[in-house]
PDB file of C-alpha atoms in Angstrom:
ATOM      1  CA  MET A 551     -16.370   0.804 -18.980  1.00 38.00           C
ATOM      2  CA  VAL A 552     -17.695  -1.201 -16.062  1.00 36.00           C
ATOM      3  CA  ASP A 553     -15.134  -2.205 -13.433  1.00 38.00           C
ATOM      4  CA  VAL A 554     -16.274  -5.754 -12.709  1.00 35.00           C
ATOM      5  CA  GLY A 555     -13.586  -6.155 -10.074  1.00 35.00           C
ATOM      6  CA  ARG A 556     -15.717  -4.003  -7.789  1.00 33.00           C
ATOM      7  CA  SER A 557     -18.967  -5.884  -8.638  1.00 32.00           C
ATOM      8  CA  MET A 558     -20.359  -2.753 -10.244  1.00 31.00           C
ATOM      9  CA  PHE A 559     -22.902  -4.816 -12.153  1.00 32.00           C
ATOM     10  CA  ASP A 560     -24.923  -4.625  -8.939  1.00 33.00           C
ATOM     11  CA  VAL A 561     -24.259  -0.948  -8.155  1.00 30.00           C
ATOM     12  CA  HIS A 562     -26.219   1.820  -9.834  1.00 31.00           C
ATOM     13  CA  PHE A 563     -23.857   4.673 -10.659  1.00 32.00           C
ATOM     14  CA  SER A 564     -25.204   6.500 -13.710  1.00 38.00           C
ATOM     15  CA  MET A 565     -27.775   9.199 -14.365  1.00 37.00           C
ATOM     16  CA  LYS A 566     -30.054   9.859 -17.306  1.00 38.00           C
ATOM     17  CA  LYS A 567     -28.187  12.250 -19.542  1.00 41.00           C
ATOM     18  CA  LYS A 568     -30.295  12.740 -22.637  1.00 44.00           C
ATOM     19  CA  GLY A 569     -32.407  15.781 -23.245  1.00 46.00           C
ATOM     20  CA  ILE A 570     -31.038  17.987 -20.449  1.00 58.00           C
ATOM     21  CA  GLY A 571     -29.428  21.422 -20.609  1.00 73.00           C
ATOM     22  CA  MET A 572     -25.794  22.389 -20.385  1.00 79.00           C
ATOM     23  CA  THR A 573     -25.861  23.226 -16.662  1.00 81.00           C
ATOM     24  CA  ASP A 574     -27.262  19.790 -15.830  1.00 80.00           C
ATOM     25  CA  GLN A 575     -24.741  18.154 -18.170  1.00 81.00           C
ATOM     26  CA  LEU A 576     -21.934  19.920 -16.326  1.00 84.00           C
ATOM     27  CA  LYS A 577     -23.251  18.870 -12.928  1.00 79.00           C
ATOM     28  CA  ILE A 578     -23.105  15.157 -13.768  1.00 77.00           C
ATOM     29  CA  ASN A 579     -19.709  15.225 -15.491  1.00 81.00           C
ATOM     30  CA  PRO A 580     -16.823  14.101 -13.232  1.00 76.00           C
ATOM     31  CA  LEU A 581     -14.730  17.113 -14.246  1.00 79.00           C
ATOM     32  CA  PHE A 582     -17.275  19.564 -12.896  1.00 81.00           C
ATOM     33  CA  ILE A 583     -18.914  17.755  -9.966  1.00 74.00           C
ATOM     34  CA  GLY A 584     -18.659  19.812  -6.791  1.00 73.00           C
ATOM     35  CA  LEU A 585     -18.432  23.196  -8.488  1.00 78.00           C
ATOM     36  CA  ASP A 586     -20.747  25.861  -7.089  1.00 81.00           C
ATOM     37  CA  ASP A 587     -23.081  27.905  -9.288  1.00 86.00           C
ATOM     38  CA  GLU A 588     -20.426  30.562  -9.815  1.00 85.00           C
ATOM     39  CA  GLY A 589     -17.918  27.949 -10.937  1.00 83.00           C
ATOM     40  CA  LEU A 590     -20.402  26.402 -13.358  1.00 87.00           C
ATOM     41  CA  LEU A 591     -21.168  29.859 -14.748  1.00 88.00           C
ATOM     42  CA  ARG A 592     -17.473  30.456 -15.429  1.00 88.00           C
ATOM     43  CA  ILE A 593     -17.313  27.174 -17.335  1.00 90.00           C
ATOM     44  CA  LYS A 594     -20.334  28.151 -19.429  1.00 91.00           C
ATOM     45  CA  GLU A 595     -18.784  31.532 -20.187  1.00 91.00           C
ATOM     46  CA  ILE A 596     -15.717  29.986 -21.839  1.00 93.00           C
ATOM     47  CA  ALA A 597     -17.587  27.190 -23.645  1.00 92.00           C
ATOM     48  CA  GLY A 598     -18.238  27.743 -27.324  1.00 93.00           C
ATOM     49  CA  PRO A 599     -21.091  25.814 -29.011  1.00 94.00           C
ATOM     50  CA  ARG A 600     -20.410  23.672 -32.043  1.00 95.00           C
ATOM     51  CA  GLU A 601     -22.782  21.733 -34.288  1.00 96.00           C
ATOM     52  CA  ILE A 602     -21.424  18.907 -36.433  1.00 96.00           C
ATOM     53  CA  LYS A 603     -23.157  16.648 -38.916  1.00 97.00           C
ATOM     54  CA  LYS A 604     -23.094  12.865 -39.033  1.00 96.00           C
ATOM     55  CA  GLY A 605     -19.774  11.655 -40.416  1.00 95.00           C
ATOM     56  CA  GLU A 606     -18.014  14.981 -39.886  1.00 97.00           C
ATOM     57  CA  SER A 607     -14.538  14.961 -38.351  1.00 97.00           C
ATOM     58  CA  LEU A 608     -14.062  16.757 -35.039  1.00 96.00           C
ATOM     59  CA  PHE A 609     -10.280  16.375 -34.988  1.00 95.00           C
ATOM     60  CA  SER A 610      -7.649  14.052 -36.430  1.00 95.00           C
ATOM     61  CA  GLN A 611      -4.839  12.029 -34.915  1.00 92.00           C
ATOM     62  CA  GLY A 612      -1.689  14.170 -34.775  1.00 92.00           C
ATOM     63  CA  GLU A 613      -3.567  17.467 -34.932  1.00 93.00           C
ATOM     64  CA  GLU A 614      -2.551  20.123 -32.390  1.00 92.00           C
ATOM     65  CA  ALA A 615      -4.648  19.787 -29.227  1.00 91.00           C
ATOM     66  CA  LYS A 616      -5.916  23.259 -28.392  1.00 91.00           C
ATOM     67  CA  GLY A 617      -8.991  22.297 -26.384  1.00 93.00           C
ATOM     68  CA  PHE A 618     -11.509  19.620 -25.432  1.00 93.00           C
ATOM     69  CA  TYR A 619     -15.236  19.034 -25.786  1.00 95.00           C
ATOM     70  CA  LEU A 620     -18.397  18.382 -23.800  1.00 93.00           C
ATOM     71  CA  VAL A 621     -21.118  16.474 -25.678  1.00 93.00           C
ATOM     72  CA  LEU A 622     -24.648  17.798 -25.236  1.00 91.00           C
ATOM     73  CA  ARG A 623     -26.372  15.783 -27.959  1.00 91.00           C
ATOM     74  CA  GLY A 624     -25.301  12.978 -30.267  1.00 93.00           C
ATOM     75  CA  ARG A 625     -22.397  10.515 -30.188  1.00 91.00           C
ATOM     76  CA  ILE A 626     -18.738  10.846 -31.080  1.00 95.00           C
ATOM     77  CA  LYS A 627     -16.454   7.987 -32.122  1.00 94.00           C
ATOM     78  CA  ILE A 628     -12.859   8.122 -30.849  1.00 93.00           C
ATOM     79  CA  TYR A 629     -10.588   5.890 -32.908  1.00 92.00           C
ATOM     80  CA  ARG A 630      -7.074   5.199 -34.143  1.00 91.00           C
ATOM     81  CA  LEU A 631      -5.898   3.874 -37.493  1.00 87.00           C
ATOM     82  CA  SER A 632      -3.241   1.201 -37.798  1.00 83.00           C
ATOM     83  CA  PRO A 633      -0.419   1.604 -40.354  1.00 85.00           C
ATOM     84  CA  GLN A 634      -2.468  -0.742 -42.554  1.00 84.00           C
ATOM     85  CA  GLY A 635      -5.487   1.562 -42.291  1.00 82.00           C
ATOM     86  CA  LYS A 636      -7.531  -0.638 -39.950  1.00 82.00           C
ATOM     87  CA  GLU A 637      -9.781   1.336 -37.632  1.00 85.00           C
ATOM     88  CA  TYR A 638      -9.881   0.560 -33.925  1.00 85.00           C
ATOM     89  CA  ILE A 639     -12.537   2.291 -31.830  1.00 86.00           C
ATOM     90  CA  LEU A 640     -11.309   3.409 -28.416  1.00 85.00           C
ATOM     91  CA  ARG A 641     -14.449   5.050 -27.049  1.00 84.00           C
ATOM     92  CA  ILE A 642     -17.911   6.161 -28.019  1.00 88.00           C
ATOM     93  CA  VAL A 643     -18.757   9.384 -26.205  1.00 89.00           C
ATOM     94  CA  GLY A 644     -22.330  10.500 -25.568  1.00 87.00           C
ATOM     95  CA  PRO A 645     -24.297  13.278 -23.837  1.00 87.00           C
ATOM     96  CA  GLY A 646     -22.804  14.520 -20.583  1.00 85.00           C
ATOM     97  CA  GLU A 647     -19.338  13.158 -21.371  1.00 87.00           C
ATOM     98  CA  THR A 648     -16.139  14.982 -22.285  1.00 90.00           C
ATOM     99  CA  LEU A 649     -13.539  13.983 -24.825  1.00 91.00           C
ATOM    100  CA  ALA A 650      -9.930  14.920 -25.572  1.00 90.00           C
ATOM    101  CA  GLU A 651      -9.321  16.341 -22.090  1.00 84.00           C
ATOM    102  CA  ALA A 652      -6.361  14.001 -21.578  1.00 77.00           C
ATOM    103  CA  ALA A 653      -4.724  15.073 -24.837  1.00 74.00           C
ATOM    104  CA  VAL A 654      -5.013  18.734 -23.925  1.00 73.00           C
ATOM    105  CA  PHE A 655      -3.164  18.326 -20.635  1.00 74.00           C
ATOM    106  CA  SER A 656      -0.728  15.517 -21.428  1.00 74.00           C
ATOM    107  CA  GLY A 657       0.551  16.329 -24.901  1.00 70.00           C
ATOM    108  CA  LYS A 658       0.647  18.730 -27.803  1.00 84.00           C
ATOM    109  CA  THR A 659      -1.363  16.647 -30.258  1.00 90.00           C
ATOM    110  CA  TYR A 660      -4.472  14.471 -30.253  1.00 91.00           C
ATOM    111  CA  PRO A 661      -3.412  10.791 -30.038  1.00 88.00           C
ATOM    112  CA  ALA A 662      -6.595   9.667 -31.819  1.00 92.00           C
ATOM    113  CA  SER A 663      -9.237  10.907 -34.245  1.00 96.00           C
ATOM    114  CA  ALA A 664     -12.866  11.800 -33.548  1.00 96.00           C
ATOM    115  CA  ASP A 665     -15.834  11.603 -35.944  1.00 97.00           C
ATOM    116  CA  SER A 666     -19.520  12.204 -35.316  1.00 96.00           C
ATOM    117  CA  LEU A 667     -21.730   9.108 -35.537  1.00 93.00           C
ATOM    118  CA  GLU A 668     -24.830  11.305 -35.822  1.00 93.00           C
ATOM    119  CA  ASP A 669     -25.755  14.978 -35.903  1.00 96.00           C
ATOM    120  CA  SER A 670     -24.278  16.282 -32.659  1.00 96.00           C
ATOM    121  CA  ARG A 671     -24.069  19.395 -30.513  1.00 95.00           C
ATOM    122  CA  LEU A 672     -20.981  20.007 -28.402  1.00 95.00           C
ATOM    123  CA  TYR A 673     -19.322  22.711 -26.373  1.00 94.00           C
ATOM    124  CA  TYR A 674     -15.664  23.468 -26.996  1.00 95.00           C
ATOM    125  CA  LEU A 675     -13.434  24.513 -24.095  1.00 94.00           C
ATOM    126  CA  LYS A 676     -10.187  26.148 -25.132  1.00 93.00           C
ATOM    127  CA  LYS A 677      -7.124  24.921 -23.251  1.00 90.00           C
ATOM    128  CA  SER A 678      -5.813  28.375 -22.311  1.00 90.00           C
ATOM    129  CA  ASP A 679      -9.195  29.473 -20.923  1.00 92.00           C
ATOM    130  CA  PHE A 680      -9.657  26.256 -18.959  1.00 89.00           C
ATOM    131  CA  VAL A 681      -6.146  26.388 -17.476  1.00 88.00           C
ATOM    132  CA  ARG A 682      -6.896  29.910 -16.265  1.00 89.00           C
ATOM    133  CA  LEU A 683     -10.011  28.628 -14.469  1.00 88.00           C
ATOM    134  CA  ILE A 684      -8.072  25.746 -12.912  1.00 85.00           C
ATOM    135  CA  ARG A 685      -5.646  28.231 -11.406  1.00 86.00           C
ATOM    136  CA  GLN A 686      -8.584  30.106  -9.890  1.00 84.00           C
ATOM    137  CA  ASP A 687     -10.517  27.104  -8.571  1.00 81.00           C
ATOM    138  CA  PRO A 688      -8.712  24.283  -6.670  1.00 80.00           C
ATOM    139  CA  GLN A 689     -11.851  22.105  -6.860  1.00 79.00           C
ATOM    140  CA  LEU A 690     -11.643  22.137 -10.641  1.00 80.00           C
ATOM    141  CA  ALA A 691      -7.985  21.103 -10.497  1.00 80.00           C
ATOM    142  CA  LEU A 692      -8.821  18.174  -8.203  1.00 82.00           C
ATOM    143  CA  ASN A 693     -11.687  17.144 -10.478  1.00 78.00           C
ATOM    144  CA  MET A 694      -9.366  17.210 -13.468  1.00 72.00           C
ATOM    145  CA  LEU A 695      -6.917  14.879 -11.730  1.00 76.00           C
ATOM    146  CA  SER A 696      -9.745  12.560 -10.726  1.00 75.00           C
ATOM    147  CA  GLY A 697     -11.214  12.556 -14.231  1.00 69.00           C
ATOM    148  CA  LEU A 698      -7.891  11.775 -15.865  1.00 71.00           C
ATOM    149  CA  SER A 699      -7.266   8.996 -13.339  1.00 73.00           C
ATOM    150  CA  LEU A 700     -10.648   7.462 -14.173  1.00 69.00           C
ATOM    151  CA  LEU A 701      -9.886   7.665 -17.885  1.00 66.00           C
ATOM    152  CA  LEU A 702      -6.537   5.950 -17.320  1.00 69.00           C
ATOM    153  CA  ARG A 703      -8.192   3.203 -15.269  1.00 74.00           C
ATOM    154  CA  ASN A 704     -10.790   2.637 -17.976  1.00 68.00           C
ATOM    155  CA  LEU A 705      -8.118   2.409 -20.663  1.00 66.00           C
ATOM    156  CA  ALA A 706      -6.178  -0.073 -18.529  1.00 66.00           C
ATOM    157  CA  GLN A 707      -9.370  -2.111 -18.142  1.00 69.00           C
ATOM    158  CA  GLN A 708      -9.857  -2.006 -21.899  1.00 66.00           C
ATOM    159  CA  VAL A 709      -6.313  -3.280 -22.488  1.00 66.00           C
ATOM    160  CA  GLU A 710      -6.961  -6.071 -19.986  1.00 65.00           C
ATOM    161  CA  ASP A 711     -10.200  -6.998 -21.748  1.00 65.00           C
ATOM    162  CA  LEU A 712      -8.484  -7.225 -25.116  1.00 62.00           C
ATOM    163  CA  SER A 713      -5.539  -9.236 -23.845  1.00 58.00           C
ATOM    164  CA  LEU A 714      -7.146 -11.539 -21.280  1.00 58.00           C
ATOM    165  CA  HIS A 715     -10.842 -11.907 -22.110  1.00 74.00           C
ATOM    166  CA  GLU A 716     -12.610 -13.655 -24.954  1.00 88.00           C
ATOM    167  CA  VAL A 717     -15.020 -11.854 -27.274  1.00 90.00           C
ATOM    168  CA  SER A 718     -18.012 -13.282 -25.392  1.00 92.00           C
ATOM    169  CA  SER A 719     -16.765 -11.715 -22.154  1.00 90.00           C
ATOM    170  CA  ARG A 720     -16.096  -8.358 -23.823  1.00 89.00           C
ATOM    171  CA  LEU A 721     -19.562  -8.389 -25.376  1.00 92.00           C
ATOM    172  CA  ALA A 722     -21.235  -9.234 -22.077  1.00 92.00           C
ATOM    173  CA  ARG A 723     -19.353  -6.404 -20.353  1.00 89.00           C
ATOM    174  CA  TYR A 724     -20.370  -4.020 -23.116  1.00 88.00           C
ATOM    175  CA  LEU A 725     -24.057  -4.909 -22.800  1.00 92.00           C
ATOM    176  CA  LEU A 726     -24.033  -4.481 -19.032  1.00 90.00           C
ATOM    177  CA  ASP A 727     -22.179  -1.199 -19.406  1.00 85.00           C
ATOM    178  CA  GLN A 728     -24.819   0.012 -21.861  1.00 84.00           C
ATOM    179  CA  ALA A 729     -27.531  -0.809 -19.355  1.00 86.00           C
ATOM    180  CA  PHE A 730     -25.806   1.355 -16.746  1.00 81.00           C
ATOM    181  CA  LYS A 731     -25.122   4.228 -19.150  1.00 76.00           C
ATOM    182  CA  ASN A 732     -28.756   4.365 -20.260  1.00 75.00           C
ATOM    183  CA  ASP A 733     -30.164   3.900 -16.739  1.00 79.00           C
ATOM    184  CA  PHE A 734     -31.913   0.636 -17.638  1.00 85.00           C
ATOM    185  CA  PRO A 735     -32.912  -1.756 -14.843  1.00 84.00           C
ATOM    186  CA  LEU A 736     -30.737  -4.859 -14.713  1.00 82.00           C
ATOM    187  CA  VAL A 737     -33.463  -7.481 -14.916  1.00 87.00           C
ATOM    188  CA  ASN A 738     -34.329 -10.311 -17.262  1.00 89.00           C
ATOM    189  CA  GLY A 739     -36.286  -8.968 -20.213  1.00 89.00           C
ATOM    190  CA  VAL A 740     -34.581  -5.571 -20.399  1.00 90.00           C
ATOM    191  CA  GLN A 741     -33.879  -4.461 -23.963  1.00 90.00           C
ATOM    192  CA  ILE A 742     -30.447  -2.959 -24.638  1.00 90.00           C
ATOM    193  CA  PRO A 743     -30.125  -0.884 -27.833  1.00 85.00           C
ATOM    194  CA  LEU A 744     -26.892  -1.299 -29.760  1.00 82.00           C
ATOM    195  CA  GLU A 745     -25.463   2.228 -29.946  1.00 75.00           C
ATOM    196  CA  VAL A 746     -23.558   1.536 -33.159  1.00 78.00           C
ATOM    197  CA  LYS A 747     -23.807  -0.768 -36.145  1.00 81.00           C
ATOM    198  CA  LYS A 748     -22.421  -4.243 -35.636  1.00 82.00           C
ATOM    199  CA  ASN A 749     -19.279  -3.619 -37.702  1.00 81.00           C
ATOM    200  CA  LEU A 750     -18.422  -0.634 -35.481  1.00 83.00           C
ATOM    201  CA  LEU A 751     -19.264  -2.614 -32.363  1.00 87.00           C
ATOM    202  CA  ALA A 752     -16.935  -5.379 -33.523  1.00 87.00           C
ATOM    203  CA  SER A 753     -14.137  -2.833 -33.870  1.00 82.00           C
ATOM    204  CA  ARG A 754     -14.944  -1.432 -30.423  1.00 81.00           C
ATOM    205  CA  LEU A 755     -14.625  -4.951 -28.973  1.00 86.00           C
ATOM    206  CA  GLY A 756     -11.375  -5.646 -30.794  1.00 83.00           C
ATOM    207  CA  THR A 757     -12.732  -8.286 -33.144  1.00 86.00           C
ATOM    208  CA  ILE A 758     -14.274  -8.658 -36.610  1.00 85.00           C
ATOM    209  CA  GLY A 759     -17.901  -8.703 -37.691  1.00 86.00           C
ATOM    210  CA  GLU A 760     -18.032 -12.431 -38.385  1.00 89.00           C
ATOM    211  CA  THR A 761     -16.726 -13.297 -34.919  1.00 92.00           C
ATOM    212  CA  LEU A 762     -19.195 -10.921 -33.278  1.00 91.00           C
ATOM    213  CA  SER A 763     -22.088 -12.459 -35.218  1.00 91.00           C
ATOM    214  CA  ARG A 764     -21.040 -15.972 -34.178  1.00 93.00           C
ATOM    215  CA  THR A 765     -20.762 -14.867 -30.550  1.00 94.00           C
ATOM    216  CA  LEU A 766     -24.223 -13.284 -30.599  1.00 93.00           C
ATOM    217  CA  THR A 767     -25.665 -16.441 -32.146  1.00 93.00           C
ATOM    218  CA  LYS A 768     -24.013 -18.627 -29.501  1.00 94.00           C
ATOM    219  CA  MET A 769     -25.353 -16.403 -26.715  1.00 93.00           C
ATOM    220  CA  LYS A 770     -28.818 -16.694 -28.235  1.00 93.00           C
ATOM    221  CA  GLN A 771     -28.531 -20.480 -28.407  1.00 94.00           C
ATOM    222  CA  ARG A 772     -27.462 -20.611 -24.754  1.00 93.00           C
ATOM    223  CA  GLY A 773     -30.510 -18.580 -23.777  1.00 94.00           C
ATOM    224  CA  LEU A 774     -28.622 -15.459 -22.674  1.00 94.00           C
ATOM    225  CA  LEU A 775     -30.028 -13.076 -25.266  1.00 94.00           C
ATOM    226  CA  GLU A 776     -32.778 -12.486 -27.763  1.00 93.00           C
ATOM    227  CA  ILE A 777     -31.377 -10.706 -30.802  1.00 91.00           C
ATOM    228  CA  LYS A 778     -33.302  -7.948 -32.575  1.00 89.00           C
ATOM    229  CA  LYS A 779     -32.305  -5.664 -35.445  1.00 82.00           C
ATOM    230  CA  ASP A 780     -30.722  -2.858 -33.403  1.00 83.00           C
ATOM    231  CA  ALA A 781     -30.989  -4.243 -29.888  1.00 89.00           C
ATOM    232  CA  VAL A 782     -30.686  -7.320 -27.714  1.00 91.00           C
ATOM    233  CA  VAL A 783     -32.944  -8.500 -24.907  1.00 93.00           C
ATOM    234  CA  ILE A 784     -31.267  -9.964 -21.827  1.00 94.00           C
ATOM    235  CA  GLN A 785     -32.913 -13.285 -20.988  1.00 93.00           C
ATOM    236  CA  ASP A 786     -30.491 -14.749 -18.428  1.00 94.00           C
ATOM    237  CA  LEU A 787     -28.892 -11.918 -16.467  1.00 92.00           C
ATOM    238  CA  ALA A 788     -27.104 -14.176 -13.982  1.00 93.00           C
ATOM    239  CA  LEU A 789     -25.366 -16.150 -16.727  1.00 93.00           C
ATOM    240  CA  LEU A 790     -24.531 -12.964 -18.641  1.00 93.00           C
ATOM    241  CA  LYS A 791     -22.748 -11.621 -15.547  1.00 92.00           C
ATOM    242  CA  GLU A 792     -20.799 -14.871 -15.251  1.00 93.00           C
ATOM    243  CA  VAL A 793     -19.697 -14.616 -18.877  1.00 92.00           C
ATOM    244  CA  ALA A 794     -18.672 -11.001 -18.289  1.00 90.00           C
ATOM    245  CA  GLU A 795     -16.479 -12.200 -15.435  1.00 87.00           C
ATOM    246  CA  GLY A 796     -14.785 -14.733 -17.729  1.00 85.00           C
ATOM    247  CA  ALA A 797     -16.967 -17.856 -17.646  1.00 87.00           C
ATOM    248  CA  LYS A 798     -16.966 -19.913 -20.835  1.00 85.00           C
ATOM    249  CA  LEU A 799     -20.073 -20.081 -22.991  1.00 80.00           C
TER     250      LEU A 799
END
């Protein structure tokens, strides 16, 4: 999630992550940045490949957390279910990103569930093997602390968004975040693909489909966006940034 408090809409911080090998994926992941070639090799030696199909479950809320994952290809939905069965999406994880690392080191069970949104390829890192490497490599231990701190900050930002910001602001933040994640230039006319269907996006933003549709329509009417089937085109970047910061539509 973009930290707008640091004006990160104007700072390029991401790298292209699609279509690259495991070594390159490791090098750009916060958990493994700074490791030398020998350290990266040790990570690869303990990583077991896993292929999962679209819609397949990776793990379920409450299941024993024995390891975590690095995504090489595809997208994984992290979500929780309310007692009434309503799904709330916490994160959507893509290539070059890890998932479930916090659960492995902070508790005995996964606090959320994970399903594949498309055919995906991942690498599984067993907790016991990874802990052994941490004991051998102080850099890896520091990276782990940094990565968990970043995850905590992002979750805190997400809670703030849901409690303090309107749907229009959350949507604007999401679109700008997608531009960064996909290495798109932040200019008027840039097309941002929607990574999930609108009903899933609504859940990710903490709202319902009807409210999301009304918000998109209002943004179109105000000249912020052009709406396509599976994407939006930014037409007024300056105003979109203002909305992301909390300005009213």
